[in-house]
Coordinates of C-alpha atoms and ligand atoms in Angstrom, one line a residue:
X1159 CA 8.3 -43.2 -110.4
X1160 CA 6.2 -41.2 -112.9
X1161 CA 7.9 -39.9 -116.0
X1162 CA 8.0 -36.8 -118.2
X1163 CA 5.1 -37.7 -120.4
X1164 CA 2.9 -38.3 -117.4
X1165 CA 3.9 -34.9 -116.0
X1166 CA 3.2 -33.2 -119.3
X1167 CA -0.1 -35.2 -119.4
X1168 CA -1.2 -33.8 -116.1
X1169 CA -0.2 -30.2 -117.1
X1170 CA -2.2 -30.5 -120.3
X1171 CA -5.2 -31.9 -118.3
X1172 CA -5.2 -29.1 -115.7
X1173 CA -4.5 -26.3 -118.2
X1174 CA -7.1 -23.6 -117.5
X1175 CA -8.3 -25.2 -114.3
X1176 CA -8.2 -23.5 -110.9
X1177 CA -4.8 -22.9 -109.5
X1178 CA -5.2 -25.6 -106.8
X1179 CA -5.1 -28.2 -109.6
X1180 CA -1.3 -27.7 -109.6
X1181 CA -1.3 -29.8 -106.4
X1182 CA -1.4 -32.8 -108.7
X1183 CA 2.2 -32.4 -109.8
X1184 CA 3.5 -32.7 -106.2
X1185 CA 5.9 -35.6 -105.9
X1186 CA 8.8 -37.1 -107.8
X1187 CA 9.3 -37.3 -111.5
X1188 CA 11.8 -39.2 -113.6
X1189 CA 13.3 -36.8 -116.2
X1190 CA 16.4 -38.6 -117.3
X1191 CA 19.1 -38.2 -116.5
X1192 CA 17.5 -36.2 -113.6
X1193 CA 14.9 -36.8 -111.0
X1194 CA 12.7 -33.8 -110.2
X1195 CA 11.2 -33.7 -106.7
X1196 CA 8.4 -31.2 -106.5
X1197 CA 8.4 -30.8 -102.8
X1198 CA 6.0 -27.9 -102.3
X1199 CA 3.3 -26.6 -104.6
X1200 CA 2.3 -23.0 -103.9
X1201 CA -1.4 -22.4 -103.1
X1202 CA -1.8 -19.4 -105.4
X1203 CA 0.2 -17.4 -107.9
X1204 CA 1.0 -14.7 -105.3
X1205 CA 2.2 -17.1 -102.6
X1206 CA 5.8 -18.0 -101.9
X1207 CA 7.0 -19.9 -105.0
X1208 CA 7.0 -23.6 -105.3
X1209 CA 10.0 -25.5 -104.1
X1210 CA 11.7 -28.3 -106.0
X1211 CA 14.9 -30.2 -106.3
X1212 CA 16.6 -31.5 -109.4
X1213 CA 18.9 -34.4 -108.7
X1214 CA 21.5 -36.3 -110.7
X1215 CA 23.2 -39.5 -109.7
X1216 CA 26.7 -39.1 -108.5
X1217 CA 27.9 -41.5 -111.2
X1218 CA 26.6 -39.1 -113.9
X1219 CA 27.5 -36.0 -112.1
X1220 CA 31.1 -37.3 -111.8
X1221 CA 32.6 -34.8 -109.4
X1222 CA 36.2 -36.0 -108.8
X1223 CA 37.5 -36.2 -105.2
X1224 CA 39.5 -33.0 -105.7
X1225 CA 36.2 -31.1 -105.7
X1226 CA 34.7 -32.5 -102.6
X1227 CA 37.5 -34.1 -100.7
X1228 CA 37.2 -31.9 -97.6
X1229 CA 34.4 -30.0 -96.0
X1230 CA 35.7 -26.7 -97.3
X1231 CA 36.1 -28.0 -100.8
X1232 CA 32.5 -29.3 -100.8
X1233 CA 31.3 -26.0 -99.5
X1234 CA 33.1 -24.1 -102.2
X1235 CA 32.1 -26.6 -104.9
X1236 CA 28.4 -26.4 -103.9
X1237 CA 28.6 -22.6 -103.8
X1238 CA 30.0 -22.6 -107.3
X1239 CA 27.4 -25.0 -108.6
X1240 CA 24.7 -22.8 -107.2
X1241 CA 26.2 -19.7 -109.0
X1242 CA 26.3 -21.4 -112.3
X1243 CA 22.8 -22.7 -111.9
X1244 CA 21.5 -19.3 -110.8
X1245 CA 22.9 -17.7 -113.9
X1246 CA 21.2 -20.3 -116.2
X1247 CA 17.9 -20.2 -114.2
X1248 CA 17.8 -16.4 -114.5
X1249 CA 18.3 -16.7 -118.3
X1250 CA 15.1 -18.8 -118.4
X1251 CA 13.2 -16.8 -115.8
X1252 CA 10.7 -14.3 -117.1
X1253 CA 7.4 -13.1 -115.8
X1254 CA 4.4 -15.1 -117.1
X1255 CA 0.8 -14.2 -116.3
X1256 CA -0.1 -13.2 -112.7
X1257 CA 1.9 -13.0 -109.5
X1258 CA 5.3 -14.5 -109.5
X1259 CA 4.6 -16.9 -112.4
X1260 CA 7.5 -17.8 -114.6
X1261 CA 10.2 -16.9 -112.1
X1262 CA 12.9 -19.5 -111.6
X1263 CA 15.5 -19.0 -108.9
X1264 CA 18.5 -20.6 -107.4
X1265 CA 19.8 -19.0 -104.2
X1266 CA 23.4 -18.4 -104.9
X1267 CA 25.8 -16.0 -103.0
X1268 CA 27.4 -12.7 -103.4
X1269 CA 31.0 -11.9 -102.7
X1270 CA 31.4 -14.4 -99.9
X1271 CA 31.8 -18.2 -100.4
X1272 CA 29.4 -19.6 -97.9
X1273 CA 28.0 -23.0 -96.9
X1274 CA 24.5 -22.8 -98.3
X1275 CA 21.6 -25.1 -99.1
X1276 CA 21.0 -24.2 -102.7
X1277 CA 23.1 -27.0 -104.1
X1278 CA 24.4 -30.3 -102.8
X1279 CA 27.2 -32.5 -104.1
X1280 CA 27.4 -35.7 -102.1
X1281 CA 28.7 -39.3 -102.7
X1282 CA 25.2 -40.2 -103.9
X1283 CA 24.0 -37.3 -106.0
X1284 CA 24.4 -33.7 -107.1
X1285 CA 21.3 -31.7 -106.5
X1286 CA 19.9 -28.2 -107.1
X1287 CA 17.3 -26.6 -105.0
X1288 CA 15.1 -24.2 -107.0
X1289 CA 12.1 -22.0 -106.4
X1290 CA 9.7 -21.7 -109.3
X1291 CA 6.6 -19.5 -109.7
X1292 CA 4.1 -21.8 -111.4
X1293 CA 2.4 -19.6 -114.0
X1294 CA -1.3 -18.6 -114.0
X1295 CA -3.6 -16.5 -116.1
X1296 CA -5.6 -14.8 -113.3
X1297 CA -5.9 -17.8 -111.1
X1298 CA -6.1 -20.4 -113.8
X1299 CA -3.3 -22.9 -114.5
X1300 CA -1.2 -22.2 -117.5
X1301 CA -0.3 -25.8 -118.2
X1302 CA 1.7 -25.4 -121.3
X1303 CA 3.9 -22.6 -119.9
X1304 CA 4.4 -24.8 -116.7
X1305 CA 5.5 -27.7 -118.9
X1306 CA 8.1 -25.5 -120.5
X1307 CA 9.5 -24.5 -117.2
X1308 CA 9.5 -27.9 -115.6
X1309 CA 10.5 -30.0 -118.6
X1310 CA 12.9 -27.6 -120.2
X1311 CA 14.1 -24.6 -118.1
X1312 CA 14.6 -26.4 -114.9
X1313 CA 16.5 -29.3 -116.5
X1314 CA 18.6 -26.7 -118.4
X1315 CA 19.8 -25.3 -115.1
X1316 CA 20.9 -28.8 -114.2
X1317 CA 22.5 -29.5 -117.5
X1318 CA 25.0 -26.7 -117.0
X1319 CA 25.7 -27.1 -113.3
X1320 CA 25.2 -30.7 -112.1
X1321 CA 27.6 -32.4 -114.4
X1322 CA 31.1 -31.7 -113.3
X1323 CA 32.4 -31.7 -116.8
X1324 CA 29.9 -29.1 -118.0
X1325 CA 31.0 -26.6 -115.4
X1326 CA 33.6 -23.9 -116.3
X1327 CA 36.4 -26.0 -114.8
X1328 CA 39.1 -23.4 -114.3
X1329 CA 36.5 -21.2 -112.5
X1330 CA 35.6 -24.1 -110.3
X1331 CA 39.2 -24.8 -109.4
X1332 CA 39.9 -21.2 -108.6
X1333 CA 36.8 -21.0 -106.5
X1334 CA 37.8 -24.1 -104.4
X1335 CA 41.4 -22.9 -104.2
X1336 CA 40.4 -19.5 -103.0
X1337 CA 38.3 -21.0 -100.2
X1338 CA 41.0 -23.4 -99.3
X1339 CA 43.7 -20.8 -99.1
X1340 CA 41.5 -18.6 -96.9
X1341 CA 40.8 -21.5 -94.7
X1342 CA 44.5 -22.2 -94.3
X1343 CA 45.3 -18.5 -93.7
X1344 CA 42.6 -18.3 -91.0
X1345 CA 44.0 -21.4 -89.4
X1346 CA 47.5 -19.9 -89.3
X1347 CA 46.5 -16.8 -87.4
X1348 CA 46.5 -18.1 -83.8
X1349 CA 50.0 -19.7 -84.2
X1350 CA 51.4 -16.4 -85.4
X1351 CA 49.7 -14.4 -82.6
X1352 CA 47.5 -12.6 -85.1
X1353 CA 44.0 -11.4 -85.1
X1354 CA 44.0 -10.9 -88.9
X1355 CA 46.1 -10.9 -92.0
X1356 CA 45.8 -8.7 -95.1
X1357 CA 47.8 -9.9 -98.1
X1358 CA 49.8 -7.5 -100.2
X1359 CA 48.0 -6.7 -103.4
X1360 CA 44.5 -7.1 -101.8
X1361 CA 41.9 -4.7 -103.2
X1362 CA 39.8 -3.5 -100.3
X1363 CA 37.5 -0.6 -101.4
X1364 CA 34.1 -1.4 -102.8
X1365 CA 32.4 0.1 -105.7
X1366 CA 30.0 2.1 -103.6
X1367 CA 28.4 2.3 -100.1
X1368 CA 25.6 0.0 -101.3
X1369 CA 27.6 -2.4 -103.4
X1370 CA 29.9 -5.2 -102.4
X1371 CA 31.8 -5.6 -105.6
X1372 CA 35.3 -4.2 -105.8
X1373 CA 36.1 -0.7 -106.9
X1374 CA 37.5 -0.9 -110.4
X1375 CA 41.2 -1.6 -110.4
X1376 CA 42.2 1.7 -112.1
X1377 CA 40.6 3.7 -109.3
X1378 CA 41.8 1.6 -106.4
X1379 CA 45.1 1.6 -104.5
X1380 CA 46.0 -2.0 -103.8
X1381 CA 47.1 -2.9 -100.3
X1382 CA 50.8 -2.8 -99.4
X1383 CA 52.0 -3.8 -96.0
X1384 CA 54.4 -1.6 -94.0
X1385 CA 57.8 -3.2 -93.7
X1386 CA 57.6 -3.5 -89.9
X1387 CA 54.4 -5.4 -90.0
X1388 CA 55.1 -7.6 -93.0
X1389 CA 54.9 -11.3 -92.6
X1390 CA 55.0 -14.2 -95.0
X1391 CA 52.7 -17.2 -95.0
X1392 CA 52.7 -20.3 -97.1
X1393 CA 49.3 -21.2 -98.6
X1394 CA 48.4 -24.5 -100.4
X1395 CA 47.5 -22.8 -103.7
X1396 CA 49.0 -19.3 -103.8
X1397 CA 52.2 -20.5 -102.2
X1398 CA 54.2 -17.9 -100.4
X1399 CA 52.1 -14.8 -99.7
X1400 CA 53.3 -11.6 -97.9
X1401 CA 51.1 -9.2 -96.1
X1402 CA 50.3 -7.3 -93.0
X1403 CA 49.7 -9.2 -89.8
X1404 CA 47.4 -7.5 -87.3
X1405 CA 48.7 -8.6 -84.0
X1406 CA 46.8 -9.7 -81.0
X1407 CA 46.5 -6.9 -78.4
X1408 CA 45.5 -3.4 -79.1
X1409 CA 45.8 -2.0 -82.6
X1410 CA 45.0 1.6 -83.4
X1411 CA 44.3 2.6 -87.0
X1412 CA 44.8 6.3 -87.2
X1413 CA 45.1 8.6 -90.2
X1414 CA 43.4 11.5 -91.8
X1415 CA 39.8 11.6 -92.9
X1416 CA 39.0 9.8 -96.2
X1417 CA 42.3 7.9 -96.2
X1418 CA 40.9 4.4 -96.1
X1419 CA 40.6 3.6 -92.3
X1420 CA 37.0 2.4 -92.3
X1421 CA 37.6 0.5 -95.5
X1422 CA 40.4 -1.5 -93.9
X1423 CA 38.3 -2.3 -90.8
X1424 CA 35.4 -3.3 -93.0
X1425 CA 37.7 -5.8 -94.9
X1426 CA 38.9 -7.2 -91.5
X1427 CA 35.3 -7.6 -90.3
X1428 CA 34.3 -9.6 -93.4
X1429 CA 37.7 -11.5 -93.3
X1430 CA 35.8 -14.1 -91.3
X1431 CA 34.5 -15.4 -94.7
X1432 CA 36.3 -16.6 -97.8
X1433 CA 35.7 -14.5 -100.8
X1434 CA 35.2 -15.3 -104.5
X1435 CA 38.1 -15.0 -106.9
X1436 CA 38.4 -11.5 -108.2
X1437 CA 36.8 -10.0 -105.1
X1438 CA 40.1 -8.5 -103.9
X1439 CA 39.7 -9.7 -100.4
X1440 CA 40.4 -13.4 -101.0
X1441 CA 43.5 -13.3 -98.8
X1442 CA 42.1 -11.2 -96.0
X1443 CA 41.4 -13.4 -93.1
X1444 CA 40.3 -12.7 -89.5
X1445 CA 39.8 -14.8 -86.5
X1446 CA 36.3 -16.4 -86.6
X1447 CA 35.5 -14.9 -83.2
X1448 CA 36.0 -11.3 -84.4
X1449 CA 33.0 -9.1 -83.7
X1450 CA 32.5 -5.6 -85.1
X1451 CA 30.5 -3.6 -82.6
X1452 CA 28.9 -0.2 -82.8
X1453 CA 26.6 2.2 -81.0
X1454 CA 23.0 1.6 -81.6
X1455 CA 20.9 4.1 -79.7
X1456 CA 17.2 3.3 -79.4
X1457 CA 17.8 -0.5 -79.3
X1458 CA 16.4 -2.6 -76.5
X1459 CA 18.7 -4.3 -73.9
X1460 CA 17.6 -7.1 -71.7
X1461 CA 19.4 -7.9 -68.5
X1462 CA 23.0 -7.3 -69.5
X1463 CA 25.7 -6.7 -66.9
X1464 CA 27.4 -3.6 -68.3
X1465 CA 28.7 -2.5 -64.9
X1466 CA 32.3 -2.8 -66.1
X1467 CA 31.7 0.1 -68.5
X1468 CA 28.8 1.8 -66.9
X1469 CA 27.7 2.3 -63.3
X1470 CA 26.0 4.9 -61.1
X1471 CA 23.4 5.8 -63.7
X1472 CA 21.1 8.6 -62.6
X1473 CA 18.1 7.2 -60.6
X1474 CA 20.1 4.4 -59.2
X1475 CA 19.5 2.1 -62.1
X1476 CA 21.3 -1.3 -61.6
X1477 CA 23.8 -1.8 -64.4
X1478 CA 24.7 -5.3 -63.3
X1479 CA 21.3 -6.2 -64.7
X1480 CA 20.8 -3.5 -67.2
X1481 CA 17.6 -3.4 -69.2
X1482 CA 16.2 -0.6 -71.3
X1483 CA 13.7 -0.1 -74.1
X1484 CA 15.7 2.8 -75.4
X1485 CA 19.5 2.5 -75.0
X1486 CA 21.8 5.5 -75.4
X1487 CA 24.8 5.4 -77.7
X1488 CA 27.2 4.5 -74.9
X1489 CA 24.9 1.9 -73.1
X1490 CA 24.1 0.3 -76.4
X1491 CA 27.7 -0.1 -77.3
X1492 CA 28.6 -1.4 -73.9
X1493 CA 25.8 -3.9 -74.2
X1494 CA 26.9 -5.0 -77.6
X1495 CA 30.4 -5.7 -76.2
X1496 CA 29.2 -7.6 -73.2
X1497 CA 26.7 -9.6 -75.2
X1498 CA 29.5 -10.6 -77.5
X1499 CA 31.8 -11.5 -74.7
X1500 CA 29.0 -13.8 -73.4
X1501 CA 29.1 -15.5 -76.8
X1502 CA 32.9 -15.9 -76.7
X1503 CA 34.2 -13.0 -78.7
X1504 CA 38.0 -13.0 -79.1
X1505 CA 38.5 -9.6 -80.9
X1506 CA 36.6 -6.4 -81.3
X1507 CA 36.6 -4.2 -84.3
X1508 CA 35.5 -0.6 -83.5
X1509 CA 35.1 2.3 -85.8
X1510 CA 34.9 5.9 -84.6
X1511 CA 32.3 6.6 -87.4
X1512 CA 29.7 4.4 -85.7
X1513 CA 30.7 4.6 -82.1
X1514 CA 29.6 6.8 -79.2
X1515 CA 32.4 9.3 -78.6
X1516 CA 31.8 9.3 -74.8
X1517 CA 32.1 5.5 -74.9
X1518 CA 35.6 5.7 -76.5
X1519 CA 37.2 8.6 -74.7
X1520 CA 37.0 11.1 -71.9
X1521 CA 39.8 13.6 -72.0
X1522 CA 41.6 15.4 -69.2
X1523 CA 39.7 18.6 -69.4
X1524 CA 36.4 16.8 -69.4
X1525 CA 37.6 14.7 -66.4
X1526 CA 38.3 18.0 -64.6
X1527 CA 34.9 19.5 -65.5
X1528 CA 32.8 16.5 -64.8
X1529 CA 33.9 14.5 -61.8
X1530 CA 34.2 10.7 -62.1
X1531 CA 31.3 10.3 -59.7
X1532 CA 29.0 12.2 -62.1
X1533 CA 30.1 10.2 -65.2
X1534 CA 28.6 6.7 -65.3
X1535 CA 30.8 5.7 -68.2
X1536 CA 34.3 4.2 -67.9
X1537 CA 35.5 4.8 -71.4
X1538 CA 36.9 2.1 -73.6
X1539 CA 40.4 3.6 -73.5
X1540 CA 40.6 2.5 -69.8
X1541 CA 39.1 -1.0 -70.5
X1542 CA 40.9 -1.9 -73.7
X1543 CA 44.1 -3.2 -72.0
X1544 CA 42.5 -5.1 -69.2
X1545 CA 40.2 -6.7 -71.8
X1546 CA 43.2 -8.0 -73.5
X1547 CA 45.4 -8.7 -70.5
X1548 CA 42.8 -10.3 -68.3
X1549 CA 40.5 -11.8 -70.9
X1550 CA 42.6 -12.3 -74.0
X1551 CA 40.3 -10.1 -76.1
X1552 CA 42.0 -8.0 -78.7
X1553 CA 40.8 -4.7 -80.2
X1554 CA 41.4 -3.1 -83.5
X1555 CA 40.2 0.5 -83.3
X1556 CA 39.8 3.1 -86.0
X1557 CA 40.2 6.5 -84.5
X1558 CA 41.5 9.6 -86.1
X1559 CA 40.7 12.0 -83.4
X1560 CA 42.2 11.0 -80.0
X1561 CA 45.9 10.6 -79.4
X1562 CA 45.3 9.5 -75.9
X1563 CA 45.0 6.0 -77.3
X1564 CA 48.8 6.0 -78.1
X1565 CA 49.4 5.0 -74.5
X1566 CA 47.3 1.9 -74.6
X1567 CA 48.0 0.7 -78.2
X1568 CA 50.6 -2.0 -78.9
X1569 CA 50.5 -1.1 -82.6
X1570 CA 49.6 2.1 -84.3
X1571 CA 49.0 2.1 -88.0
X1572 CA 48.4 5.3 -89.9
X1573 CA 46.4 5.1 -93.2
X1574 CA 47.9 7.5 -95.6
X1575 CA 46.6 7.8 -99.1
X1576 CA 44.9 4.4 -98.6
X1577 CA 48.2 2.8 -97.6
X1578 CA 49.1 1.7 -94.1
X1579 CA 52.2 3.0 -92.4
X1580 CA 53.6 1.6 -89.2
X1581 CA 53.8 4.6 -86.8
X1582 CA 54.0 2.7 -83.5
X1583 CA 57.4 4.0 -82.5
X1584 CA 56.6 7.6 -83.3
X1585 CA 53.3 7.4 -81.5
X1586 CA 54.9 6.0 -78.4
X1587 CA 57.6 8.7 -78.6
X1588 CA 54.9 11.4 -78.8
X1589 CA 53.1 9.7 -75.9
X1590 CA 56.2 10.2 -73.7
X1591 CA 57.0 13.7 -75.1
X1592 CA 53.5 14.9 -74.4
X1593 CA 52.3 12.7 -71.4
X1594 CA 48.5 12.6 -71.3
X1595 CA 47.1 14.6 -68.4
X1596 CA 44.1 12.3 -68.3
X1597 CA 43.6 9.9 -65.3
X1598 CA 43.1 6.2 -65.8
X1599 CA 39.5 5.6 -64.7
X1600 CA 39.5 1.8 -65.1
X1601 CA 39.0 -0.5 -62.2
X1602 CA 40.9 -3.8 -62.5
X1603 CA 38.6 -5.5 -64.9
X1604 CA 37.0 -8.7 -63.9
X1605 CA 34.3 -9.7 -66.4
X1606 CA 32.5 -12.6 -64.8
X1607 CA 29.9 -12.7 -67.3
X1608 CA 27.2 -15.1 -66.3
X1609 CA 25.5 -16.6 -69.3
X1610 CA 21.9 -15.4 -69.4
X1611 CA 19.1 -17.8 -69.8
X1612 CA 16.3 -16.3 -72.0
X1613 CA 12.8 -17.2 -71.2
X1614 CA 11.7 -19.6 -74.0
X1615 CA 8.2 -18.1 -73.8
X1616 CA 9.6 -14.7 -74.7
X1617 CA 10.7 -16.1 -78.0
X1618 CA 7.3 -17.5 -78.8
X1619 CA 6.3 -16.3 -82.3
X1620 CA 2.7 -17.2 -81.7
X1621 CA 2.0 -14.8 -78.9
X1622 CA -1.2 -13.0 -79.7
X1623 CA -1.6 -14.4 -83.2
X1624 CA -0.3 -16.6 -85.9
X1625 CA 3.2 -17.9 -85.3
X1626 CA 5.3 -16.1 -87.7
X1627 CA 9.1 -16.0 -88.0
X1628 CA 10.0 -14.4 -91.3
X1629 CA 13.0 -12.9 -93.0
X1630 CA 12.0 -9.5 -94.3
X1631 CA 15.3 -8.6 -95.8
X1632 CA 19.0 -8.7 -94.9
X1633 CA 18.5 -6.8 -91.6
X1634 CA 15.0 -7.4 -90.6
X1635 CA 13.1 -10.4 -89.1
X1636 CA 9.5 -10.5 -88.1
X1637 CA 8.8 -12.6 -85.0
X1638 CA 5.2 -12.7 -84.1
X1639 CA 4.1 -9.2 -83.9
X1640 CA 7.5 -7.6 -83.5
X1641 CA 10.3 -6.8 -85.9
X1642 CA 13.9 -7.4 -85.0
X1643 CA 16.2 -4.8 -86.5
X1644 CA 19.5 -6.3 -87.4
X1645 CA 21.3 -3.3 -89.1
X1646 CA 24.0 -3.3 -86.4
X1647 CA 25.1 -6.8 -87.2
X1648 CA 27.7 -5.7 -89.6
X1649 CA 29.1 -9.2 -90.3
X1650 CA 25.7 -10.4 -91.5
X1651 CA 26.1 -10.0 -95.2
X1652 CA 23.7 -12.3 -97.1
X1653 CA 19.9 -12.5 -96.8
X1654 CA 20.2 -16.3 -96.7
X1655 CA 22.1 -15.9 -93.4
X1656 CA 19.2 -13.9 -92.1
X1657 CA 16.9 -16.8 -93.0
X1658 CA 19.3 -19.1 -91.2
X1659 CA 18.8 -16.9 -88.1
X1660 CA 15.0 -17.4 -88.5
X1661 CA 15.7 -21.2 -88.4
X1662 CA 17.6 -20.8 -85.1
X1663 CA 14.8 -18.7 -83.7
X1664 CA 12.3 -21.4 -84.5
X1665 CA 14.4 -24.0 -82.7
X1666 CA 15.6 -21.9 -79.8
X1667 CA 12.5 -22.1 -77.5
X1668 CA 12.8 -25.8 -77.3
X1669 CA 16.5 -25.8 -77.0
X1670 CA 16.5 -23.2 -74.3
X1671 CA 14.2 -25.2 -72.1
X1672 CA 16.9 -27.8 -71.7
X1673 CA 20.0 -25.5 -71.9
X1674 CA 21.7 -23.6 -69.1
X1675 CA 22.0 -20.5 -71.2
X1676 CA 21.7 -18.7 -74.5
X1677 CA 25.2 -19.6 -75.7
X1678 CA 24.7 -23.3 -75.0
X1679 CA 21.4 -23.3 -76.7
X1680 CA 22.8 -21.7 -79.8
X1681 CA 25.8 -23.9 -79.8
X1682 CA 23.6 -27.0 -79.5
X1683 CA 21.7 -26.0 -82.6
X1684 CA 25.0 -25.2 -84.4
X1685 CA 26.0 -28.7 -83.5
X1686 CA 22.9 -30.1 -85.1
X1687 CA 23.7 -28.1 -88.2
X1688 CA 27.2 -29.3 -88.2
X1689 CA 25.9 -32.9 -88.1
X1690 CA 22.8 -32.8 -90.2
X1691 CA 23.6 -29.9 -92.5
X1692 CA 21.9 -26.5 -92.8
X1693 CA 18.7 -28.2 -93.8
X1694 CA 18.2 -28.7 -90.1
X1695 CA 17.2 -25.0 -90.0
X1696 CA 14.4 -25.5 -92.6
X1697 CA 11.1 -24.0 -91.7
X1698 CA 9.5 -26.9 -93.6
X1699 CA 10.0 -29.9 -91.4
X1700 CA 11.5 -32.7 -93.5
X1701 CA 11.8 -30.5 -96.5
X1702 CA 14.8 -28.7 -98.0
X1703 CA 14.9 -25.0 -97.6
X1704 CA 17.1 -24.2 -100.5
X1705 CA 17.7 -20.6 -99.5
X1706 CA 19.7 -20.7 -96.2
X1707 CA 23.4 -19.9 -95.7
X1708 CA 25.8 -20.4 -92.8
X1709 CA 25.6 -17.9 -90.0
X1710 CA 27.7 -17.6 -86.8
X1711 CA 26.4 -17.8 -83.3
X1712 CA 27.3 -14.2 -82.7
X1713 CA 24.8 -13.0 -85.3
X1714 CA 22.1 -15.4 -84.0
X1715 CA 22.6 -14.1 -80.5
X1716 CA 22.6 -10.6 -81.9
X1717 CA 19.1 -11.2 -83.2
X1718 CA 17.9 -12.6 -79.9
X1719 CA 19.4 -9.8 -77.9
X1720 CA 17.6 -7.2 -80.1
X1721 CA 14.2 -8.9 -79.7
X1722 CA 11.9 -6.4 -78.1
X1723 CA 10.0 -9.1 -76.2
X1724 CA 13.1 -10.9 -74.9
X1725 CA 12.9 -11.9 -71.2
X1726 CA 15.6 -13.5 -69.1
X1727 CA 15.0 -16.0 -66.4
X1728 CA 16.5 -15.7 -62.9
X1729 CA 19.3 -18.1 -62.3
Ligands
LIG1401 P1 38.2 7.0 -93.6 O1 37.5 6.0 -92.7 O2 39.7 7.0 -93.4 O3 37.6 8.3 -93.5 P2 37.2 5.4 -95.8 O4 37.7 4.1 -95.5 O5 35.8 5.7 -95.6 O6 38.1 6.5 -95.1 O7 37.5 5.7 -97.4 C1 37.2 6.9 -98.0 C2 36.9 6.7 -99.4 O8 38.0 6.2 -100.1 C3 35.8 5.7 -99.7 O9 35.0 6.2 -100.7 C4 36.5 4.5 -100.1 O10 35.8 3.6 -100.9 C5 37.8 5.0 -100.7 N1 38.9 4.1 -100.6 C6 39.2 3.4 -99.5 N2 40.3 2.7 -99.7 C7 40.7 2.9 -100.9 C8 41.7 2.4 -101.8 N3 42.6 1.5 -101.3 N4 41.8 2.8 -103.0 C9 40.9 3.6 -103.5 N5 39.9 4.1 -102.8 C10 39.8 3.8 -101.5
LIG1402 MG1 35.9 6.3 -91.5

């Protein structure tokens, strides 16, 4: 293997040469104690940055078994290593010359602890994956600056992160403990008949609508469970923890405006992920098959059987195979629900703020005015119980404006000054004091959802041009000539997850040609990821991606379902 002085020799030689001369540094370099693999050299200073790995032998890295003994520990440990490396890389990162020159980046996470590709700690090595903008003056190589980056800055990121003993060790331990406690908490939910758990003392509100960091403690009311819903769990690190159990069945979260209803639901929706210490939601856990759904008018829908919710559309449109280029609020929300059932959802989270009113409720007076035959929608209020009783699918619903739901709710929680109060008994009393004059419009619900089989050709990114599947941001993917809008996937919370979806979209056409349906195809790819790691989703065959994070099948299906070109094959 070539060494540091050979690398610096090349960089001196190509200094001032055309940018393409950088190709000479492709390959592996011994920079003791590290090995630097330069896997991809960008073609010009404006192109996507060059990709490299910095590796250290396990013997030198010396991560003790406590840090990597289980899958979750490894995930948390790698997540932590990436964060430490990112901080150091950004200290060394500064714009040099043209384009993206001088930028050094490690793709670490936000408030969630996620399985990601940015760092690896294995029995053989510890490794960082970095992206580096090789510097240029105009389009001429800046050899000396590049030498500084490759021989000093990149190894510096490794020095602080790849040796176990150079990491902030109590931070690492807390990180792993938080992930492990969350994992245990989530594992305890089914046995306790819970959809979710929120520990006492949790801090749920965020700093702002566009920020994920906690609201400062002096402005936040910490969570306190109501007596009637308080449970205690035993966690491996925190020990005994008390909090509110959200039971399976139907839970209504009522309460006045601005009292913290949506904030609680949001915390439940992200409770599928572990959170970093200090986030405030470390001990909020939800079932992994929890899906937050909303109305999304204008979206496309392809061949979804929404007949349980919607039938007799004007013009005789068939809602057992409902397709539209432009869904309404109610049809989009019904489609979101059915598509999620198709993927195996076990609980729905629904917020009035982002729902279609006519999807949630139709009151007695409206029933009187508009006959059932003239209303295609069977509102959720009439479906929520059969969904649970016949299909085991629970619902947590935020609704401040319709007491008709008292009849169908197992539990009613009122948020009052940001604190939950159990008002179930009172709500049920009221329901019998003031019986609802509305009629139940639900038919006995049988959701025989047949898995759809998308046409692999309809996912072809090359149709009519260059094959492109590209992450354009957290909520946008370009596929060929169309953009997929993902804003409604509210549990997608990291751009690296969106890149993971791109990986799935690349693999799906082939998988679909041998799978009976969408869910099987997605699960088959998830199986490969489980086996071979997230690198299996790389867009560079045989190369590490470095910027991908775990994503659920629900979000992958969410992207497929929103693809404007999606076609479904007849069974
Ligand atoms: P609702 O859905 O009941 O109308 P929100 O959940 O949107 O209310 O919360 C209203 C405001 O209160 C938001 O700005 C939110 O950040 C803040 N908030 C929510 N929960 C808390 C809390 N526990 N402590 C302090 N502020 C909170
Ligand atoms: Mg709200």
